[in-house]
Coordinates of C-alpha atoms and ligand atoms in Angstrom, one line a residue:
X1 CA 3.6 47.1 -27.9
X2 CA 5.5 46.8 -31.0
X3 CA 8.5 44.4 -31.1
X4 CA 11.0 47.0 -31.1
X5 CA 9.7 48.3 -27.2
X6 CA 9.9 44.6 -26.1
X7 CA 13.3 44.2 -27.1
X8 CA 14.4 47.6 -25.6
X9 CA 12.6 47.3 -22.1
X10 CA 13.7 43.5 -22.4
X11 CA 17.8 45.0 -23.0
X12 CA 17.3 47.4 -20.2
X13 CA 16.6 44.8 -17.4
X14 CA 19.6 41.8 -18.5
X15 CA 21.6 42.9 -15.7
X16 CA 18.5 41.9 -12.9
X17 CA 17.7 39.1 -15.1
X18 CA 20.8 37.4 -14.6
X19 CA 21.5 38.3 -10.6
X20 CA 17.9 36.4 -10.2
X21 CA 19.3 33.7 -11.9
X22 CA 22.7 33.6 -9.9
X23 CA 20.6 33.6 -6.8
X24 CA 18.1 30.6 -7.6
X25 CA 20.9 28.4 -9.2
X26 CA 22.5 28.4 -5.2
X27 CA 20.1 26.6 -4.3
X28 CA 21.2 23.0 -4.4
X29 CA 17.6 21.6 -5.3
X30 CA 19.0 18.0 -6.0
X31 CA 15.6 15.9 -6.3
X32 CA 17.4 12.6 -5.8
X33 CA 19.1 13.1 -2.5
X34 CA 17.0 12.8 0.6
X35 CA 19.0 15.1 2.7
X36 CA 18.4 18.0 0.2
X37 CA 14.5 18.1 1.1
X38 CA 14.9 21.2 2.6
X39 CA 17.1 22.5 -0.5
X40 CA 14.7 21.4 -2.8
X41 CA 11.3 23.5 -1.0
X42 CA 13.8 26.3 -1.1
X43 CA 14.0 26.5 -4.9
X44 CA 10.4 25.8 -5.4
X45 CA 9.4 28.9 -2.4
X46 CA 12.2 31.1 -4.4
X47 CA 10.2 31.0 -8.2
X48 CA 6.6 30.8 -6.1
X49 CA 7.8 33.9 -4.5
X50 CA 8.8 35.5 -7.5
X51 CA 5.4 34.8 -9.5
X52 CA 3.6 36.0 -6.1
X53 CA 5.3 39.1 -5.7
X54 CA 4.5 40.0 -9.5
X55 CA 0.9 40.1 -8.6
X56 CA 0.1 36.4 -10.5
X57 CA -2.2 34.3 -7.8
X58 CA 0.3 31.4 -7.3
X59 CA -0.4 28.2 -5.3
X60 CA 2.0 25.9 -3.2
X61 CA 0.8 22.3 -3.9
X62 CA 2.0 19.8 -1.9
X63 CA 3.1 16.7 -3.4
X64 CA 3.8 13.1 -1.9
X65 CA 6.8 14.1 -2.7
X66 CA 8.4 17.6 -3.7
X67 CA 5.8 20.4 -4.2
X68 CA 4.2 21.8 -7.6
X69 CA 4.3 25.6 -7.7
X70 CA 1.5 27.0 -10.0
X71 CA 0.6 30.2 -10.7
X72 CA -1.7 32.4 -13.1
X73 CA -2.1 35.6 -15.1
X74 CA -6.0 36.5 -14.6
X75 CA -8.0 34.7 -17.5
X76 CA -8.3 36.7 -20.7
X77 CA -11.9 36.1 -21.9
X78 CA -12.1 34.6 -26.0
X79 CA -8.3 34.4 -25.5
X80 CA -6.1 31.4 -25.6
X81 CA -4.3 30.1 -22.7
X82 CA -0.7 28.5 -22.2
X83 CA 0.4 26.7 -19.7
X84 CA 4.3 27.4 -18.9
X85 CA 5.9 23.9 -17.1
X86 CA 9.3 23.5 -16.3
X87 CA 11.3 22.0 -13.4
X88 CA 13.3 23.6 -10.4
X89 CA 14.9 20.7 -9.2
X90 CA 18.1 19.3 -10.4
X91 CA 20.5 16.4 -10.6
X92 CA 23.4 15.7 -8.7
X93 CA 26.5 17.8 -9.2
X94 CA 28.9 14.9 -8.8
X95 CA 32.2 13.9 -9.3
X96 CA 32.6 17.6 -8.0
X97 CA 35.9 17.0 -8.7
X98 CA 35.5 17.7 -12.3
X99 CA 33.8 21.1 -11.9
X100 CA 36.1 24.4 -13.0
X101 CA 34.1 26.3 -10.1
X102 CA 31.7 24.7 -7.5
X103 CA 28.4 23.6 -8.7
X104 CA 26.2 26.0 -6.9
X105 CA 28.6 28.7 -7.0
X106 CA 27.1 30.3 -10.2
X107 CA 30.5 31.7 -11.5
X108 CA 29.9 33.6 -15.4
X109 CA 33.2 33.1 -17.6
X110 CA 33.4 33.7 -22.0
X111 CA 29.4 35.0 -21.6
X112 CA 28.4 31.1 -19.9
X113 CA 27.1 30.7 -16.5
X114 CA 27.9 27.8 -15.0
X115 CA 26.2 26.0 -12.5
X116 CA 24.1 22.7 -12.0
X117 CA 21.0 23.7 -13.1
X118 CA 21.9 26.6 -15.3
X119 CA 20.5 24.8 -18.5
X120 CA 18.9 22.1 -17.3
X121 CA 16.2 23.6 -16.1
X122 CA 16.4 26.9 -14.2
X123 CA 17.9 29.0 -16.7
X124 CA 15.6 28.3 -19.3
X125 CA 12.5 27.9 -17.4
X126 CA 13.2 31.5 -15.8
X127 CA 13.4 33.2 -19.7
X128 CA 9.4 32.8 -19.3
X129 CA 8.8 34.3 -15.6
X130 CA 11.0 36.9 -16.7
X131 CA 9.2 38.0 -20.1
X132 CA 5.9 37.5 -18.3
X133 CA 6.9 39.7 -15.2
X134 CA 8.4 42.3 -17.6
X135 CA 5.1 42.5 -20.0
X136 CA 2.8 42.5 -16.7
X137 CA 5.1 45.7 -15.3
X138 CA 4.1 47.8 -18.4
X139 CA 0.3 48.0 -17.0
X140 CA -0.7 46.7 -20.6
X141 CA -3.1 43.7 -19.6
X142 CA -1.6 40.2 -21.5
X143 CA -3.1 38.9 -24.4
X144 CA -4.0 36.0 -23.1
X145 CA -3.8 33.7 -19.4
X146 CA -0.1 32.5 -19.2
X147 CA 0.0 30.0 -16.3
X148 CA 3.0 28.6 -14.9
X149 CA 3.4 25.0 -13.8
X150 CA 7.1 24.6 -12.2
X151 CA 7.9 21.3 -10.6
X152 CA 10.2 19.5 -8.2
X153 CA 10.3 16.2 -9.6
X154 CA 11.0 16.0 -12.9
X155 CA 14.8 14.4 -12.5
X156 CA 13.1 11.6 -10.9
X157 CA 10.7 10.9 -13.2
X158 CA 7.1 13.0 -12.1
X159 CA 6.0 10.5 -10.7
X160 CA 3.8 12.8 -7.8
X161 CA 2.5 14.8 -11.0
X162 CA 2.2 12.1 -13.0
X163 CA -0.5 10.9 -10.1
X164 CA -2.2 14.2 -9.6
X165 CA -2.4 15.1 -12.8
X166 CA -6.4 14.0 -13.4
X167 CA -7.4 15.9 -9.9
X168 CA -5.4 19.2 -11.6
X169 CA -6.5 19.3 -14.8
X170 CA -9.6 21.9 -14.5
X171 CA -6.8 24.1 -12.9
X172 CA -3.9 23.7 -15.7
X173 CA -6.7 24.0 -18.3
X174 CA -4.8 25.3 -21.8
X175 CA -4.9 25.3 -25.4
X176 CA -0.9 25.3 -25.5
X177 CA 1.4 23.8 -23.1
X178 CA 5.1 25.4 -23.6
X179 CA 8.3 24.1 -22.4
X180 CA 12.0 25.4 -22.7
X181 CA 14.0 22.2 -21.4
X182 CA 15.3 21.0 -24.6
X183 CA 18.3 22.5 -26.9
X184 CA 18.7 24.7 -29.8
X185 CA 20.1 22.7 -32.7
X186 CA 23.0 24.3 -33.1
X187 CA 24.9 27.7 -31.6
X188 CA 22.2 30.4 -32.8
X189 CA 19.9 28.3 -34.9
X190 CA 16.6 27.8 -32.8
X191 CA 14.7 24.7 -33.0
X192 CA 10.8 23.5 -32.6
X193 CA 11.5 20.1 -31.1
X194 CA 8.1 18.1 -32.4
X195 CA 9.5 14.6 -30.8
X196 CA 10.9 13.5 -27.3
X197 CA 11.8 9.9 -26.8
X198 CA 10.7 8.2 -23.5
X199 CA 12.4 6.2 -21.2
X200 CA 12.5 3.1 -19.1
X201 CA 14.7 2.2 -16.2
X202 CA 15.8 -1.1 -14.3
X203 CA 18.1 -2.3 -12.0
X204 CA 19.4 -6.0 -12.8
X205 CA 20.9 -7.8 -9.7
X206 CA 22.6 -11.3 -10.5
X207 CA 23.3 -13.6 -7.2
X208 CA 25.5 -16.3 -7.1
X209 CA 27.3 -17.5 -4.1
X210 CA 26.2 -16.2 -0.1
X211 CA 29.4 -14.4 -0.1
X212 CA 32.1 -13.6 -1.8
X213 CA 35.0 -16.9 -2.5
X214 CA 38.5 -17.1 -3.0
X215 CA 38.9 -17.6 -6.6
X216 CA 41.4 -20.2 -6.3
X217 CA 39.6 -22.4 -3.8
X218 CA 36.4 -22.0 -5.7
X219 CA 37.2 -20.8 -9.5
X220 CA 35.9 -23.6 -11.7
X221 CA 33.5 -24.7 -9.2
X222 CA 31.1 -21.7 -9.3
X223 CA 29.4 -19.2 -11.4
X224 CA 30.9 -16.0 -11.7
X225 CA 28.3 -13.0 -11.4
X226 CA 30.3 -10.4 -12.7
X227 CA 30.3 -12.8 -16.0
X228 CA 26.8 -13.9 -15.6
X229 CA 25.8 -10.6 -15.8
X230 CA 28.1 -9.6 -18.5
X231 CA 26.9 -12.2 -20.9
X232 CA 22.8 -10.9 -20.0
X233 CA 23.8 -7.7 -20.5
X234 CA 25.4 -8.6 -24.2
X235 CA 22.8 -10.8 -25.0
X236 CA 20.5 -8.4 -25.1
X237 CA 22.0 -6.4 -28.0
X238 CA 23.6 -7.3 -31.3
X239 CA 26.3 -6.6 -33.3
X240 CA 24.2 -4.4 -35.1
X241 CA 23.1 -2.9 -32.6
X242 CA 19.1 -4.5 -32.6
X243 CA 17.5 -5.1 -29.4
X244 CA 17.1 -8.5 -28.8
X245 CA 14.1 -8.8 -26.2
X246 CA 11.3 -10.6 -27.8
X247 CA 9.1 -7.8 -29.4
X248 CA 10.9 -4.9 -28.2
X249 CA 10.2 -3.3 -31.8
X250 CA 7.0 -4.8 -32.3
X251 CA 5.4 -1.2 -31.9
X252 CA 7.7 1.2 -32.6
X253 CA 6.6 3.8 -35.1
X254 CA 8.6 3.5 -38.5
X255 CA 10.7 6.9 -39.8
X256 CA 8.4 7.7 -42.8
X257 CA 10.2 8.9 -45.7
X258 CA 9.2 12.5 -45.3
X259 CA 10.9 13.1 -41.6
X260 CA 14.0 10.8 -43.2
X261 CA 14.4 13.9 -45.4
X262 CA 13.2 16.4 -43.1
X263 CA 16.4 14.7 -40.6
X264 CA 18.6 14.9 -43.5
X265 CA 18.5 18.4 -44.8
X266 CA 19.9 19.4 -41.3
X267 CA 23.3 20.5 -41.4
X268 CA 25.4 17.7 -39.6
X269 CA 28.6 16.2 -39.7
X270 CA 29.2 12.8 -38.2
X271 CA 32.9 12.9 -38.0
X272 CA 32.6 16.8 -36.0
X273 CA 30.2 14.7 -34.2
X274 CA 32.7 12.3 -33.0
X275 CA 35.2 14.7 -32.4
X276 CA 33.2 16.9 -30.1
X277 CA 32.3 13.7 -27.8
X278 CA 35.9 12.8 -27.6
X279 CA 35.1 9.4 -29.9
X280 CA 37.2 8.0 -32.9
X281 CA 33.8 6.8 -34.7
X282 CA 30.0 7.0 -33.9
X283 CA 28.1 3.7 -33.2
X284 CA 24.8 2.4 -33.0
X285 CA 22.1 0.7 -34.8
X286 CA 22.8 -0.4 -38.5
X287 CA 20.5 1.2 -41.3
X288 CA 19.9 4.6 -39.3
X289 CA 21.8 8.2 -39.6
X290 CA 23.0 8.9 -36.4
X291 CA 20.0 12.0 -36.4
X292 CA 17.5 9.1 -36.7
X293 CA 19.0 6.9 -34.1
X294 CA 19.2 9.7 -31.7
X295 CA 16.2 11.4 -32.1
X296 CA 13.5 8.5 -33.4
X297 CA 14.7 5.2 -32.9
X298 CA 14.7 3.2 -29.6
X299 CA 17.8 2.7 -27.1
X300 CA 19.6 0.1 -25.0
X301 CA 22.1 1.7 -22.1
X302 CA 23.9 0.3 -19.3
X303 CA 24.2 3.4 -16.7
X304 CA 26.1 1.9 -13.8
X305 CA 27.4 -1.3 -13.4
X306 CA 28.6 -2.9 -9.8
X307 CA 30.3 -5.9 -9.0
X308 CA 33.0 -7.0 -6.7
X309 CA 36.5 -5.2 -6.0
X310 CA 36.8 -1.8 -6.7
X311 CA 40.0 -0.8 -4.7
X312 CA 43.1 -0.7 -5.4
X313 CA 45.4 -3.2 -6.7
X314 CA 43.8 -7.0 -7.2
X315 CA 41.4 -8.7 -5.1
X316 CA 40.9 -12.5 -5.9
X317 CA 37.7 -13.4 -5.5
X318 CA 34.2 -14.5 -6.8
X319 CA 32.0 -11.7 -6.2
X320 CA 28.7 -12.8 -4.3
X321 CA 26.5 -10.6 -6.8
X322 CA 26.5 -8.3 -9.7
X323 CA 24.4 -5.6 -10.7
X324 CA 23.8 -3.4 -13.5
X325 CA 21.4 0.1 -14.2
X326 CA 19.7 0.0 -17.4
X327 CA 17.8 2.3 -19.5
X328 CA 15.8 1.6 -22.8
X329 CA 14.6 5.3 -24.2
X330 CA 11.4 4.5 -26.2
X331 CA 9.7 6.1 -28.8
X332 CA 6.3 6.8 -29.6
X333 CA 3.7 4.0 -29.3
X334 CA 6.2 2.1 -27.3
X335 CA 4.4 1.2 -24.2
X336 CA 6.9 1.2 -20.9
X337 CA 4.9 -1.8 -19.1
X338 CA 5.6 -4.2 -22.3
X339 CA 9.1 -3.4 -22.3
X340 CA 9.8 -4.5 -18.4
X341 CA 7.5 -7.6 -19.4
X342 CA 9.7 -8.1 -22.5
X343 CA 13.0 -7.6 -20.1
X344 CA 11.7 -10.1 -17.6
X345 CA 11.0 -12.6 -20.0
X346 CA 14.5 -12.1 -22.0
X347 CA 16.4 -12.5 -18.7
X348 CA 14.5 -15.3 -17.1
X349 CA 15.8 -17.2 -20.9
X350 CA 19.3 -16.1 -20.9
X351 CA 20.4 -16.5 -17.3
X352 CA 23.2 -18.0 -17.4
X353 CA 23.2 -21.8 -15.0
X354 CA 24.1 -21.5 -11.6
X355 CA 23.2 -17.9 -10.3
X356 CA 19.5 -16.0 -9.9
X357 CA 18.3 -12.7 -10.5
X358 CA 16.0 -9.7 -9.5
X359 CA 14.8 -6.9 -11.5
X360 CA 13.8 -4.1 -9.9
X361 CA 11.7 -1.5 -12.1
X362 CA 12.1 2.4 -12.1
X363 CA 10.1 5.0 -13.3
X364 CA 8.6 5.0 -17.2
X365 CA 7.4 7.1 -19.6
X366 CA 6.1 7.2 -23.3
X367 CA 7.9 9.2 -26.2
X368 CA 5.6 11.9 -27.4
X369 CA 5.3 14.0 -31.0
X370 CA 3.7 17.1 -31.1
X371 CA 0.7 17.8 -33.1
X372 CA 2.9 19.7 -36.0
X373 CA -0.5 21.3 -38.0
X374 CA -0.7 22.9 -34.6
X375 CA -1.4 26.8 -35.4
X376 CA 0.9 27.9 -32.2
X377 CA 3.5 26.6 -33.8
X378 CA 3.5 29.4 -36.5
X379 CA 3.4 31.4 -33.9
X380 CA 6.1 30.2 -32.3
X381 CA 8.3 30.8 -36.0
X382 CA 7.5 34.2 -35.8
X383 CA 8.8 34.6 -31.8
X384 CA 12.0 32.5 -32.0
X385 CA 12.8 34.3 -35.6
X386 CA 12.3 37.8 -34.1
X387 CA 14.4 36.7 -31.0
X388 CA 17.3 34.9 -33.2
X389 CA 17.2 37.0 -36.4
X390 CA 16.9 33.6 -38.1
X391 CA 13.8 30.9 -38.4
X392 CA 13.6 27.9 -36.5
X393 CA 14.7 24.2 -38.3
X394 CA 11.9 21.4 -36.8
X395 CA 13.6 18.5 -35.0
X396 CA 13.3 15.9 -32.8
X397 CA 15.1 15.0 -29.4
X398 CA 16.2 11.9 -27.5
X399 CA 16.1 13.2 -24.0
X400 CA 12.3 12.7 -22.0
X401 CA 10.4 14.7 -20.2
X402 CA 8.4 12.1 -18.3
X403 CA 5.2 14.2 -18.2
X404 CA 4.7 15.8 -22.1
X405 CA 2.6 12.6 -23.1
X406 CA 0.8 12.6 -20.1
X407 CA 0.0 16.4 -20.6
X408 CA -1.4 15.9 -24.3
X409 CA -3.1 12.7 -23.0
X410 CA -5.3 14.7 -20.5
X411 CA -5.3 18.3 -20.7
X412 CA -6.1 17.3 -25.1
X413 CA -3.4 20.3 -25.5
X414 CA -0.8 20.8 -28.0
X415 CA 2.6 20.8 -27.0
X416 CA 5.4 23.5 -27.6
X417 CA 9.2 22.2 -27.3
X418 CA 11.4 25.6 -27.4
X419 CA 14.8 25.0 -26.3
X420 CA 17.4 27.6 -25.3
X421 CA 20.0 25.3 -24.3
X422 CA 23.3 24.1 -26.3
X423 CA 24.1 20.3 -27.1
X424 CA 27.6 21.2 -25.3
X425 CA 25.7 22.8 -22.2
X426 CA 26.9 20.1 -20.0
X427 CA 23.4 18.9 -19.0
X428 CA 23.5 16.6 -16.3
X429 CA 27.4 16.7 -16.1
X430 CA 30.4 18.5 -14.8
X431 CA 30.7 22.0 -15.8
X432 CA 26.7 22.7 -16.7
X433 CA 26.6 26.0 -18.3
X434 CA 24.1 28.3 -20.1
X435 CA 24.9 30.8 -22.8
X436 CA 23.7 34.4 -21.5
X437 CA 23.0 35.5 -24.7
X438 CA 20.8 32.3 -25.4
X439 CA 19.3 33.6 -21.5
X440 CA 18.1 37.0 -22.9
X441 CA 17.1 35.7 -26.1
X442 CA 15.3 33.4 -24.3
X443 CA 13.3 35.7 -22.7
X444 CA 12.5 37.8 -25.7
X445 CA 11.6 35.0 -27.7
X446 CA 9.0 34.4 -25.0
X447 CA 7.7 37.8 -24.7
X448 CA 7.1 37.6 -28.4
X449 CA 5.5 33.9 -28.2
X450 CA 3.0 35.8 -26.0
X451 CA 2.3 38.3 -28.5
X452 CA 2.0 36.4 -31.4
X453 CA -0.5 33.3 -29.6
X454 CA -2.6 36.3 -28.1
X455 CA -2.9 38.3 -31.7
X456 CA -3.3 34.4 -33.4
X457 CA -6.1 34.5 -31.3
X458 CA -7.9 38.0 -32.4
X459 CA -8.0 37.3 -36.3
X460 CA -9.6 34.2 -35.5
Ligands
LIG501 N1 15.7 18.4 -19.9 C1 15.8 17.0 -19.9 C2 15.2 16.3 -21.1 C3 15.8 16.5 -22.4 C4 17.2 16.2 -22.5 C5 15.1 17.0 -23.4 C6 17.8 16.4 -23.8 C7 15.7 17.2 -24.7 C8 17.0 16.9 -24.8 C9 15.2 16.5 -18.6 O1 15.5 17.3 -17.5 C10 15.8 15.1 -18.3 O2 17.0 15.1 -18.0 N2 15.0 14.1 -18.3 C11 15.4 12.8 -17.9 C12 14.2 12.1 -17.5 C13 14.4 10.9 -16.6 C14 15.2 11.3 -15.4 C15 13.1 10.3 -16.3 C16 16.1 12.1 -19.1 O3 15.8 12.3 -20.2 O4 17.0 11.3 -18.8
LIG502 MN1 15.2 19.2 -17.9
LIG503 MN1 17.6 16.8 -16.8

């Protein structure tokens, strides 16, 4: 099929497109919350039903926790296969307060839909069911075996997958794994993200007194938690913004020159930056373009942070306990386990006198780069510049996809980053959108991937 059909039959079917994606982004497939269980095997039956119905075989693997849905297109013999993975479950909508229209009421308004979920991943993980479904209903066999990989459980960290992966690798078997869970790099100019950053979470718990005190019978006497905690929390980053646990940097890949230039030559402004995030002036570690610092340089974060009264009006009192959620995002080479070692260490030193404390570990996962002499990534070029009209810049990205690393590790594939989504999509906050022309380009883009990896193939 020449390009020109694919675009046409693609154009002729955007109104179905975007009703199937109206209809899977009701379903409130929060991962996190126990009581959505139900929700969440409802978006995962919703895509398996989908592939099924399209004639691919598709598979409903039970998980320990939220099922996998795989399918396939049959194997293509001399041909290369990709493996699609993406995510159908979500994160929480709240504050719902702050939504324009309800979270899982997908409501389109200025060519957006919004939704939880719209960007992050449904509507971008769709673009490749609905280019594969499309190609498939022409009666043309594919050039090559597409199989999909869609999970429940990558906003809590693919931890089930992450376990099963060994026992499922002869089945996802694949010379190319692609994703589409990242961004564009800006408002029409596509990106190849080579580089993800990983992550490590904790929560820090500081205990001082069995219950809360009146802070005028006791103040003086005690600890405070809340300021125990504070001073941990600050003592473990400088006014430079350096990491102080001991070795935190010890492996952490330098920038080379080379991708310091590549980051450079990118067209972006700090101060529209700051403007667009509602800040006077950007921060973070000294020595570092804010592209590097985002993209290739490790993170310190406080996500929550809990302690005492949080009513109205004053409460005087020493709070019993404090406690704080805290992220590192790591880059490549930096090993998850040595950081939690590194954390435990730097607290046990710095606590202040008086109160005790309790870290309890999350989830981890390493930053990855892609291999970039990877020959599907010319073919990838091609496909985004036929779908955009305009080539795609090479970047990095600071988000994580917990199972990328674990995916080159043991299936020995490359990896293929394509985002659809916009840095102003919302992800993971009030008012998650997707652009519907980024949706359709989407899906053309990976028709034309399909093409080009199956013809790569042929003049081998
Ligand atoms: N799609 C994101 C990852 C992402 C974000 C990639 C921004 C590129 C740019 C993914 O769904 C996500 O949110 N991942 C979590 C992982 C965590 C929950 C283990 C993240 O990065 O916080
Ligand atoms: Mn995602
Ligand atoms: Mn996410």
């Amino acid at each position: 099929m020449t390009s020109n059909t694919i675009d046409t039959l693609l154009d002729s079917h955007q109104q179905a497109h975007t009703e199937d994606l109206i209809e899977w982004l009701r379903i409130p497939s929060v991962s996190s919350d126990p009581k959505a269980k139900k929700e969440v095997r409802e978006a995962g039956q919703w895509v398996a039903d989908l592939l099924r119905n399209a004639g691919l075989q598709t598979e409903w693997i039970e998980t320990q926790g939220h099922p996998l849905v795989y399918a396939t297109t049959p194997p293509v013999p001399g041909a290369p296969v990709a493996l699609v993975y993406g995510h159908y479950d979500v994160q929480p909508p709240e504050p719902l307060d702050l939504w324009d229209s309800p979270a899982f009421e997908p409501d389109i308004r200025d060519g957006n839909i919004y939704a939880r979920g719209a960007t992050d991943d449904k509507g971008q993980v769709l673009t490749h069911v609905q280019a594969v479904l499309r190609l498939l209903e022409t009666g043309q066999p594919l050039p090559l075996q597409i199989k999909f990989l869609i999970e429940g459980e990558e906003e809590v960290g693919s931890e089930n997958l992450e376990r099963m992966l060994p026992e499922l690798a002869d089945k996802l078997a694949c010379d190319v794994v692609v994703i589409s869970d990242s961004s564009q790099f800006a408002p029409g100019q596509p990106a190849i993200t080579y580089g993800l950053r990983g992550i490590t979470t904790f929560e820090l718990k500081v205990f001082g007194p069995s219950q809360d005190l009146h802070s005028g019978s006791f103040g003086g006497a005690v600890m405070n938690p809340g300021i125990a905690l504070s001073k941990l929390i600050a003592s473990m980053i400088n006014d430079d913004g350096q990491i102080q646990l001991p070795g935190f940097y010890d492996d952490v890949q330098p920038l080379t020159d080379e991708e310091r230039q590549q980051f450079a030559s990118l067209p972006f402004e700090d101060a529209e930056f700051a403007r667009s995030l509602g800040v006077a002036k950007l921060a973070g570690e000294k020595g570092y373009t804010t592209l590097e610092r985002k993209w290739a340089r490790p993170t310190f974060d406080v996500n929550g942070l809990t302690c005492g009264h949080q009513g109205p009006g004053a409460k005087t009192i020493i709070p019993a306990t404090a406690s704080a959620k805290l992220s590192f995002r790591l880059v490549p080479n930096q090993d998850p386990q040595k950081i939690a070692e590194a954390l435990e260490a730097h607290v046990a030193q710095h606590t202040p006198v008086g109160v005790t404390t309790k870290i309890t570990p999350d989830h981890g996962a390493p930053g990855m780069v892609a291999n970039l002499k990877s020959p599907f990534i010319a073919a990838a070029q091609t496909a985004l510049e036929a779908a955009f009209g305009k080539p795609p810049v090479l970047i990095r990205e600071g988000g994580s996809i917990p199972i990328v690393q674990k995916f080159q590790e043991t299936l020995g594939a490359d990896c293929l980053l394509l985002g659809w989504g916009l840095n102003d999509d919302n992800a993971h906050s009030p008012n998650e959108k997707f652009c519907l022309a980024d949706y359709h380009r989407g899906i053309k883009a990976s028709a034309h991937l399909w093409q080009q990896i199956g013809s790569l193939n042929q003049n081998r």
